[in-house]
């Protein structure tokens, strides 16, 4: 009996785990972890980097949540994912499916996925990150806050906070892959930084539009250090990779 | 990897290169023997049905006279993503990656370089581009890499 192509699905009754290669490869770079094809159920998943190399095979009671966490913490290894939904699986069945996928890769490549290698905690380790409330640009009492007033609030914000990122969502739950990455970078630098949620229409009404005029920059996220606009996602990432960002924020 | 094309290397696109003009492929802008960028790239001519891709290529060519211009349409990779304004429309052009080498970037920091691109594509940035990733270099930066 053929199984529908696409999202993998296994059941306890058939006793067989679909092949790793048969599961649909879903690109998750930049927001893709919320793709409906990344299942929310228990199951097994396989993470691939941008070069198509399998980095890790994991099992989870909530596949999408796990995928999102990985994508947030180590985006360089999480360009795409294959998922196998196993909504009714026991722990033993999950482990069996996980082992099947790992061994399939071992048979094909001669070695374990790097992230599954003994001693490699890149995927299994959960990084403790400080929680910090977003900066609010108003008290929420004026939903019709004028562009002029909001512009002044932005100016005060970037002046008063040495390192501040305007992002979509919060630092704990960014709503955008690009914002994810910038928050991730700032966390990796182990610095104190602030965030402003441009989608919070209660405390930051119309911020998304006014900010773009303020900075003459059409995209979100935007990073400011010492009151100066540093750049958006691509520039911040590039500066992080070159070490320039560390020097900049270190001087903040 | 950026590779500057010397005038002697300039050639007309081969049939194979023209066939690469498809979603997910990239097109390299060729430089005329006199060093000027062509007003229309092979990609532009091949993409009558890809108005955003064509506009990006043409506008950046006019504005920045690049020696290298790679415009990669990654829209298909994001077709099913929540928040993607295309709502699964397979023909939508919403996600692009642009790699560009131009003398116009000489002496300019990355912020200014990106602004130059955003200015050139201001119409497309308003709608329908949802995400635009940029990589900018000068010819001298490519040479020294």
CSV table of C-alpha atoms in Angstrom, one decimal:
chain,number,residue,atom,x,y,z
A,1,UNK,CA,0.0,0.0,0.0
A,2,UNK,CA,1.4,3.4,-1.0
A,3,UNK,CA,1.6,6.2,1.6
A,4,UNK,CA,0.7,9.7,0.4
A,5,UNK,CA,3.8,11.6,-0.7
A,6,UNK,CA,4.6,14.6,1.4
A,7,UNK,CA,4.4,14.8,5.1
A,8,UNK,CA,5.5,11.5,6.7
A,9,UNK,CA,3.1,9.7,9.0
A,10,UNK,CA,3.6,6.5,10.9
A,11,UNK,CA,1.3,4.5,13.0
A,12,UNK,CA,1.9,1.9,15.6
A,13,UNK,CA,-0.1,-0.7,13.7
A,14,UNK,CA,1.9,-0.9,10.5
A,15,UNK,CA,5.2,-1.7,12.3
A,16,UNK,CA,7.3,0.2,9.7
A,17,UNK,CA,8.9,3.6,9.7
A,18,UNK,CA,8.8,5.5,6.4
A,19,UNK,CA,12.2,6.1,5.0
A,20,UNK,CA,13.9,9.4,5.9
A,21,UNK,CA,14.2,10.3,2.2
A,22,UNK,CA,10.5,9.9,1.7
A,23,UNK,CA,9.6,12.7,4.0
A,24,UNK,CA,9.1,16.1,2.4
A,25,UNK,CA,12.0,18.5,2.8
A,26,UNK,CA,10.6,21.8,4.1
A,27,UNK,CA,12.7,25.0,4.0
A,28,UNK,CA,12.4,26.6,7.4
A,29,UNK,CA,15.0,29.4,7.0
A,30,UNK,CA,13.3,32.7,7.9
A,31,UNK,CA,10.0,31.9,9.4
A,32,UNK,CA,9.6,28.5,7.9
A,33,UNK,CA,9.3,26.7,11.2
A,34,UNK,CA,5.7,27.9,11.3
A,35,UNK,CA,5.0,26.1,8.0
A,36,UNK,CA,2.0,23.9,8.3
A,37,UNK,CA,4.1,21.0,6.9
A,38,UNK,CA,6.2,21.1,10.1
A,39,UNK,CA,4.0,19.0,12.2
A,40,UNK,CA,2.8,19.9,15.7
A,41,UNK,CA,2.4,16.3,16.8
A,42,UNK,CA,4.8,13.9,18.4
A,43,UNK,CA,7.2,12.5,15.9
A,44,UNK,CA,10.7,12.4,14.5
A,45,UNK,CA,12.5,15.1,12.5
A,46,UNK,CA,15.7,15.6,10.6
A,47,UNK,CA,17.5,19.0,10.4
A,48,UNK,CA,19.5,20.0,7.3
A,49,UNK,CA,21.9,22.9,6.8
A,50,UNK,CA,21.8,25.2,3.8
A,51,UNK,CA,24.2,22.9,2.0
A,52,UNK,CA,21.8,20.0,2.3
A,53,UNK,CA,23.8,18.1,4.9
A,54,UNK,CA,21.8,16.2,7.5
A,55,UNK,CA,22.9,17.7,10.8
A,56,UNK,CA,20.6,16.1,13.4
A,57,UNK,CA,17.8,13.6,13.8
A,58,UNK,CA,15.6,14.2,16.8
A,59,UNK,CA,12.4,13.0,18.4
A,60,UNK,CA,9.9,15.1,20.2
A,61,UNK,CA,6.5,15.2,21.7
A,62,UNK,CA,6.0,18.5,19.9
A,63,UNK,CA,8.0,18.5,16.7
A,64,UNK,CA,7.3,22.1,15.6
A,65,UNK,CA,8.2,23.5,19.0
A,66,UNK,CA,11.5,21.6,18.9
A,67,UNK,CA,12.2,22.7,15.3
A,68,UNK,CA,11.5,26.3,16.2
A,69,UNK,CA,13.9,26.1,19.2
A,70,UNK,CA,16.7,24.7,17.0
A,71,UNK,CA,16.1,27.3,14.3
A,72,UNK,CA,16.2,30.0,16.8
A,73,UNK,CA,19.3,28.9,18.7
A,74,UNK,CA,21.4,27.5,15.9
A,75,UNK,CA,20.0,28.8,12.6
A,76,UNK,CA,23.2,28.0,10.7
A,77,UNK,CA,22.4,24.3,11.0
A,78,UNK,CA,18.7,24.6,10.4
A,79,UNK,CA,17.9,25.5,6.9
A,80,UNK,CA,15.4,22.7,6.2
A,81,UNK,CA,13.6,19.9,8.0
A,82,UNK,CA,12.0,16.6,7.3
A,83,UNK,CA,9.2,15.5,9.7
A,84,UNK,CA,7.5,12.3,10.5
A,85,UNK,CA,4.2,12.7,12.4
A,86,UNK,CA,3.5,10.0,15.0
A,87,UNK,CA,0.6,11.4,16.9
A,88,UNK,CA,-0.3,8.1,18.7
A,89,UNK,CA,3.2,6.9,19.3
A,90,UNK,CA,4.6,5.6,22.6
A,91,UNK,CA,8.0,6.6,23.7
A,92,UNK,CA,9.4,3.3,22.6
A,93,UNK,CA,7.8,3.7,19.1
A,94,UNK,CA,9.3,7.2,18.8
A,95,UNK,CA,12.7,5.8,19.7
A,96,UNK,CA,12.4,3.0,17.2
A,97,UNK,CA,11.5,5.5,14.4
A,98,UNK,CA,14.3,7.8,15.5
A,99,UNK,CA,16.8,4.9,15.4
A,100,UNK,CA,15.5,3.9,12.0
A,101,UNK,CA,16.2,7.3,10.5
A,102,UNK,CA,19.6,7.6,12.1
A,103,UNK,CA,20.6,4.2,10.9
A,104,UNK,CA,19.4,5.0,7.4
A,105,UNK,CA,21.7,7.9,7.4
A,106,UNK,CA,24.6,5.9,8.8
A,107,UNK,CA,24.1,3.2,6.1
A,108,UNK,CA,24.1,5.9,3.4
A,109,UNK,CA,26.9,8.1,4.7
A,110,UNK,CA,29.0,5.9,6.9
A,111,UNK,CA,28.6,8.1,10.0
A,112,UNK,CA,26.2,9.6,12.4
A,113,UNK,CA,24.7,13.0,11.7
A,114,UNK,CA,27.1,15.5,13.3
A,115,UNK,CA,24.5,16.7,15.9
A,116,UNK,CA,23.9,13.1,17.0
A,117,UNK,CA,27.6,12.3,17.5
A,118,UNK,CA,28.6,11.4,21.1
A,119,UNK,CA,29.6,14.5,23.0
A,120,UNK,CA,28.0,16.9,20.6
A,121,UNK,CA,25.4,18.9,22.6
A,122,UNK,CA,24.7,21.5,19.9
A,123,UNK,CA,21.1,20.3,19.5
A,124,UNK,CA,20.4,18.7,22.8
A,125,UNK,CA,21.7,21.5,25.1
A,126,UNK,CA,19.2,24.1,26.0
A,127,UNK,CA,20.7,27.5,26.4
A,128,UNK,CA,19.6,29.6,29.3
A,129,UNK,CA,18.9,33.1,28.2
A,130,UNK,CA,17.9,36.0,30.3
A,131,UNK,CA,14.3,37.1,29.9
A,132,UNK,CA,13.7,40.8,29.7
A,133,UNK,CA,10.5,42.8,29.1
A,134,UNK,CA,10.3,44.7,25.8
A,135,UNK,CA,10.6,48.5,25.9
A,136,UNK,CA,7.3,50.2,25.4
A,137,UNK,CA,7.2,53.5,23.6
A,138,UNK,CA,3.9,54.6,25.2
A,139,UNK,CA,1.6,53.9,28.2
A,140,UNK,CA,-1.0,52.5,25.8
A,141,UNK,CA,-3.5,55.2,26.5
A,142,UNK,CA,-3.3,56.9,23.1
A,143,UNK,CA,-4.0,54.5,20.3
A,144,UNK,CA,-3.9,57.4,17.9
A,145,UNK,CA,-0.5,58.5,18.9
A,146,UNK,CA,0.8,61.0,16.3
A,147,UNK,CA,3.7,60.2,14.1
A,148,UNK,CA,5.6,63.2,15.6
A,149,UNK,CA,5.1,61.9,19.1
A,150,UNK,CA,6.1,58.4,18.2
A,151,UNK,CA,9.2,59.7,16.4
A,152,UNK,CA,10.2,61.5,19.5
A,153,UNK,CA,9.6,58.3,21.5
A,154,UNK,CA,11.8,56.4,19.1
A,155,UNK,CA,14.5,59.0,19.4
A,156,UNK,CA,14.4,58.8,23.2
A,157,UNK,CA,14.4,55.0,23.2
A,158,UNK,CA,17.6,54.7,21.1
A,159,UNK,CA,19.3,57.4,23.1
A,160,UNK,CA,18.3,55.8,26.5
A,161,UNK,CA,19.2,52.2,25.6
A,162,UNK,CA,22.7,51.5,24.6
A,163,UNK,CA,21.8,48.4,22.5
A,164,UNK,CA,18.2,48.1,21.3
A,165,UNK,CA,16.7,46.0,18.5
A,166,UNK,CA,13.4,46.8,17.0
A,167,UNK,CA,12.0,43.4,16.2
A,168,UNK,CA,8.8,41.6,15.3
A,169,UNK,CA,7.6,39.9,18.4
A,170,UNK,CA,9.5,39.5,21.7
A,171,UNK,CA,13.0,38.3,22.4
A,172,UNK,CA,11.4,35.1,23.9
A,173,UNK,CA,9.1,34.6,21.0
A,174,UNK,CA,10.2,36.5,17.8
A,175,UNK,CA,7.6,36.4,15.1
A,176,UNK,CA,10.0,36.6,12.2
A,177,UNK,CA,13.0,34.6,11.2
A,178,UNK,CA,15.1,37.7,10.6
A,179,UNK,CA,14.2,39.0,14.1
A,180,UNK,CA,15.0,35.5,15.4
A,181,UNK,CA,18.5,35.7,14.0
A,182,UNK,CA,19.3,39.2,15.3
A,183,UNK,CA,18.1,38.3,18.8
A,184,UNK,CA,20.1,35.1,18.6
A,185,UNK,CA,23.2,37.1,17.6
A,186,UNK,CA,22.8,39.5,20.5
A,187,UNK,CA,22.3,36.6,22.9
A,188,UNK,CA,25.5,35.0,21.6
A,189,UNK,CA,27.4,38.1,22.4
A,190,UNK,CA,26.3,37.8,26.0
A,191,UNK,CA,25.5,41.5,26.3
A,192,UNK,CA,22.7,43.4,27.9
A,193,UNK,CA,20.3,44.6,25.2
A,194,UNK,CA,16.7,45.7,24.8
A,195,UNK,CA,14.0,45.0,22.3
A,196,UNK,CA,11.0,46.8,21.0
A,197,UNK,CA,8.1,44.9,19.6
A,198,UNK,CA,7.0,46.7,16.4
A,199,UNK,CA,3.9,44.5,16.3
A,200,UNK,CA,2.6,45.6,19.7
A,201,UNK,CA,-0.1,48.0,18.6
A,202,UNK,CA,-1.2,48.7,22.2
A,203,UNK,CA,2.0,50.2,23.5
A,204,UNK,CA,3.7,51.0,20.2
A,205,UNK,CA,0.8,52.0,17.9
A,206,UNK,CA,1.9,52.3,14.2
A,207,UNK,CA,5.5,51.9,15.1
A,208,UNK,CA,6.1,49.6,12.2
A,209,UNK,CA,5.5,52.5,9.7
A,210,UNK,CA,6.9,55.4,11.7
A,211,UNK,CA,10.2,53.6,12.4
A,212,UNK,CA,10.8,53.1,8.7
A,213,UNK,CA,10.7,56.8,8.2
A,214,UNK,CA,12.8,57.5,11.3
A,215,UNK,CA,15.6,55.3,10.1
A,216,UNK,CA,15.1,55.5,6.3
A,217,UNK,CA,15.2,51.8,6.4
A,218,UNK,CA,12.3,49.7,5.0
A,219,UNK,CA,12.7,46.4,6.9
A,220,UNK,CA,12.5,44.9,10.4
A,221,UNK,CA,14.6,44.1,12.5
A,222,UNK,CA,16.7,47.2,13.0
A,223,UNK,CA,19.6,47.5,15.5
A,224,UNK,CA,20.8,50.6,17.2
A,225,UNK,CA,23.9,50.9,19.3
A,226,UNK,CA,24.8,54.1,21.2
A,227,UNK,CA,21.9,55.9,19.6
A,228,UNK,CA,23.2,55.1,16.1
A,229,UNK,CA,21.4,52.9,13.5
A,230,UNK,CA,23.7,49.9,12.8
A,231,UNK,CA,21.6,48.1,10.2
A,232,UNK,CA,19.1,45.4,9.5
A,233,UNK,CA,19.4,41.6,9.5
A,234,UNK,CA,21.9,41.2,6.8
A,235,UNK,CA,24.3,43.8,8.0
A,236,UNK,CA,24.0,42.7,11.7
A,237,UNK,CA,24.7,39.1,10.7
A,238,UNK,CA,27.7,40.1,8.5
A,239,UNK,CA,29.1,42.2,11.3
A,240,UNK,CA,28.6,39.4,13.8
A,241,UNK,CA,30.5,36.9,11.5
A,242,UNK,CA,33.3,39.3,11.0
A,243,UNK,CA,33.7,40.2,14.7
A,244,UNK,CA,32.9,43.8,14.0
A,245,UNK,CA,29.6,43.7,16.0
A,246,UNK,CA,31.4,42.4,19.1
A,247,UNK,CA,33.8,45.3,18.9
A,248,UNK,CA,31.0,47.7,18.5
A,249,UNK,CA,28.8,46.6,21.3
A,250,UNK,CA,31.8,46.0,23.5
A,251,UNK,CA,32.5,49.7,23.2
A,252,UNK,CA,28.9,50.5,24.1
B,1,UNK,CA,31.7,33.9,-4.3
B,2,UNK,CA,32.1,37.0,-6.3
B,3,UNK,CA,34.1,36.8,-9.5
B,4,UNK,CA,34.8,39.9,-11.5
B,5,UNK,CA,34.4,39.4,-15.2
B,6,UNK,CA,37.3,40.9,-17.2
B,7,UNK,CA,36.2,42.3,-20.6
B,8,UNK,CA,37.8,39.4,-22.4
B,9,UNK,CA,35.6,37.0,-20.4
B,10,UNK,CA,32.4,38.6,-21.6
B,11,UNK,CA,30.4,36.2,-23.7
B,12,UNK,CA,26.8,35.9,-24.8
B,13,UNK,CA,24.8,33.5,-22.6
B,14,UNK,CA,24.9,30.0,-23.9
B,15,UNK,CA,21.8,27.9,-24.3
B,16,UNK,CA,22.6,26.2,-21.0
B,17,UNK,CA,22.9,29.5,-19.2
B,18,UNK,CA,19.6,30.8,-20.7
B,19,UNK,CA,17.9,27.6,-19.5
B,20,UNK,CA,19.1,28.4,-15.9
B,21,UNK,CA,16.7,31.4,-15.9
B,22,UNK,CA,14.1,29.8,-13.8
B,23,UNK,CA,12.8,30.1,-10.3
B,24,UNK,CA,15.6,29.5,-7.9
B,25,UNK,CA,18.3,30.0,-10.5
B,26,UNK,CA,20.4,33.1,-10.8
B,27,UNK,CA,21.4,35.3,-13.7
B,28,UNK,CA,24.7,37.0,-13.9
B,29,UNK,CA,24.6,40.4,-15.5
B,30,UNK,CA,27.2,40.6,-18.3
B,31,UNK,CA,29.4,43.6,-18.8
B,32,UNK,CA,29.8,45.0,-22.2
B,33,UNK,CA,33.4,45.2,-23.7
B,34,UNK,CA,33.4,48.9,-22.9
B,35,UNK,CA,32.8,48.1,-19.2
B,36,UNK,CA,29.3,49.4,-19.0
B,37,UNK,CA,26.5,47.1,-17.7
B,38,UNK,CA,23.9,46.1,-20.2
B,39,UNK,CA,20.6,47.9,-19.9
B,40,UNK,CA,18.8,44.6,-20.1
B,41,UNK,CA,20.1,41.4,-18.8
B,42,UNK,CA,19.5,38.0,-20.3
B,43,UNK,CA,17.5,37.3,-17.3
B,44,UNK,CA,15.2,40.2,-17.9
B,45,UNK,CA,14.6,39.1,-21.5
B,46,UNK,CA,13.8,35.6,-20.4
B,47,UNK,CA,11.4,36.7,-17.6
B,48,UNK,CA,8.5,38.3,-19.3
B,49,UNK,CA,6.2,36.5,-16.8
B,50,UNK,CA,8.3,37.4,-13.8
B,51,UNK,CA,7.7,41.2,-13.4
B,52,UNK,CA,9.2,41.6,-10.0
B,53,UNK,CA,12.4,39.7,-10.9
B,54,UNK,CA,12.6,41.7,-14.1
B,55,UNK,CA,12.1,45.0,-12.3
B,56,UNK,CA,14.8,44.2,-9.7
B,57,UNK,CA,17.3,43.3,-12.4
B,58,UNK,CA,16.6,46.3,-14.6
B,59,UNK,CA,16.4,48.9,-11.8
B,60,UNK,CA,19.5,47.8,-10.1
B,61,UNK,CA,21.4,47.6,-13.4
B,62,UNK,CA,20.3,51.2,-14.2
B,63,UNK,CA,20.9,52.6,-10.7
B,64,UNK,CA,24.2,50.9,-9.9
B,65,UNK,CA,25.8,49.7,-13.1
B,66,UNK,CA,27.0,46.5,-11.5
B,67,UNK,CA,29.8,44.3,-12.7
B,68,UNK,CA,28.1,41.3,-11.1
B,69,UNK,CA,24.4,41.0,-10.3
B,70,UNK,CA,22.8,37.8,-9.0
B,71,UNK,CA,19.1,37.9,-8.4
B,72,UNK,CA,17.8,34.8,-6.8
B,73,UNK,CA,14.1,34.2,-6.5
B,74,UNK,CA,13.5,32.1,-3.4
B,75,UNK,CA,9.8,32.6,-3.3
B,76,UNK,CA,9.0,29.0,-3.9
B,77,UNK,CA,10.9,28.0,-0.8
B,78,UNK,CA,8.6,30.1,1.3
B,79,UNK,CA,5.3,29.4,-0.4
B,80,UNK,CA,3.7,27.6,2.5
B,81,UNK,CA,5.1,29.7,5.3
B,82,UNK,CA,2.7,31.3,7.7
B,83,UNK,CA,2.9,35.1,7.2
B,84,UNK,CA,3.9,34.9,3.6
B,85,UNK,CA,1.7,37.4,1.8
B,86,UNK,CA,1.6,35.2,-1.3
B,87,UNK,CA,-0.8,32.8,0.6
B,88,UNK,CA,0.6,29.9,-1.3
B,89,UNK,CA,0.3,31.4,-4.8
B,90,UNK,CA,3.0,29.5,-6.7
B,91,UNK,CA,3.5,32.4,-9.1
B,92,UNK,CA,4.0,35.0,-6.4
B,93,UNK,CA,7.4,36.8,-6.2
B,94,UNK,CA,7.9,37.7,-2.6
B,95,UNK,CA,11.4,36.5,-1.5
B,96,UNK,CA,14.6,37.5,-3.1
B,97,UNK,CA,18.3,37.3,-2.5
B,98,UNK,CA,20.5,39.8,-4.3
B,99,UNK,CA,24.3,39.7,-4.6
B,100,UNK,CA,25.8,42.7,-6.3
B,101,UNK,CA,29.2,44.1,-7.1
B,102,UNK,CA,29.4,47.7,-8.1
B,103,UNK,CA,31.9,50.6,-8.2
B,104,UNK,CA,29.0,52.7,-6.9
B,105,UNK,CA,29.6,51.1,-3.4
B,106,UNK,CA,33.2,52.4,-3.2
B,107,UNK,CA,33.8,54.3,0.0
B,108,UNK,CA,30.4,53.5,1.3
B,109,UNK,CA,29.5,51.6,4.4
B,110,UNK,CA,27.0,48.7,4.2
B,111,UNK,CA,24.1,50.7,5.6
B,112,UNK,CA,24.5,53.3,2.7
B,113,UNK,CA,24.9,50.5,0.2
B,114,UNK,CA,21.7,48.8,1.3
B,115,UNK,CA,19.9,52.1,1.2
B,116,UNK,CA,21.0,52.7,-2.4
B,117,UNK,CA,19.4,49.3,-3.3
B,118,UNK,CA,16.2,50.0,-1.3
B,119,UNK,CA,15.9,53.4,-2.9
B,120,UNK,CA,16.2,51.8,-6.4
B,121,UNK,CA,13.6,49.2,-5.4
B,122,UNK,CA,11.3,51.4,-3.3
B,123,UNK,CA,8.2,50.6,-5.4
B,124,UNK,CA,8.8,46.8,-5.1
B,125,UNK,CA,9.7,47.1,-1.4
B,126,UNK,CA,6.3,48.5,-0.7
B,127,UNK,CA,4.6,45.6,-2.5
B,128,UNK,CA,5.1,42.7,-3.2
B,129,UNK,CA,8.6,42.0,-1.8
B,130,UNK,CA,8.2,40.4,1.6
B,131,UNK,CA,11.9,39.7,2.2
B,132,UNK,CA,15.0,40.9,0.4
B,133,UNK,CA,18.4,39.7,1.5
B,134,UNK,CA,21.4,41.6,0.3
B,135,UNK,CA,25.1,41.0,-0.2
B,136,UNK,CA,27.1,44.0,-1.6
B,137,UNK,CA,30.7,44.4,-2.6
B,138,UNK,CA,32.9,46.6,-4.6
B,139,UNK,CA,35.1,45.1,-7.4
B,140,UNK,CA,38.2,45.8,-5.3
B,141,UNK,CA,36.7,43.9,-2.3
B,142,UNK,CA,36.1,41.0,-4.6
B,143,UNK,CA,39.6,41.1,-5.9
B,144,UNK,CA,41.2,41.2,-2.5
B,145,UNK,CA,39.0,38.4,-1.1
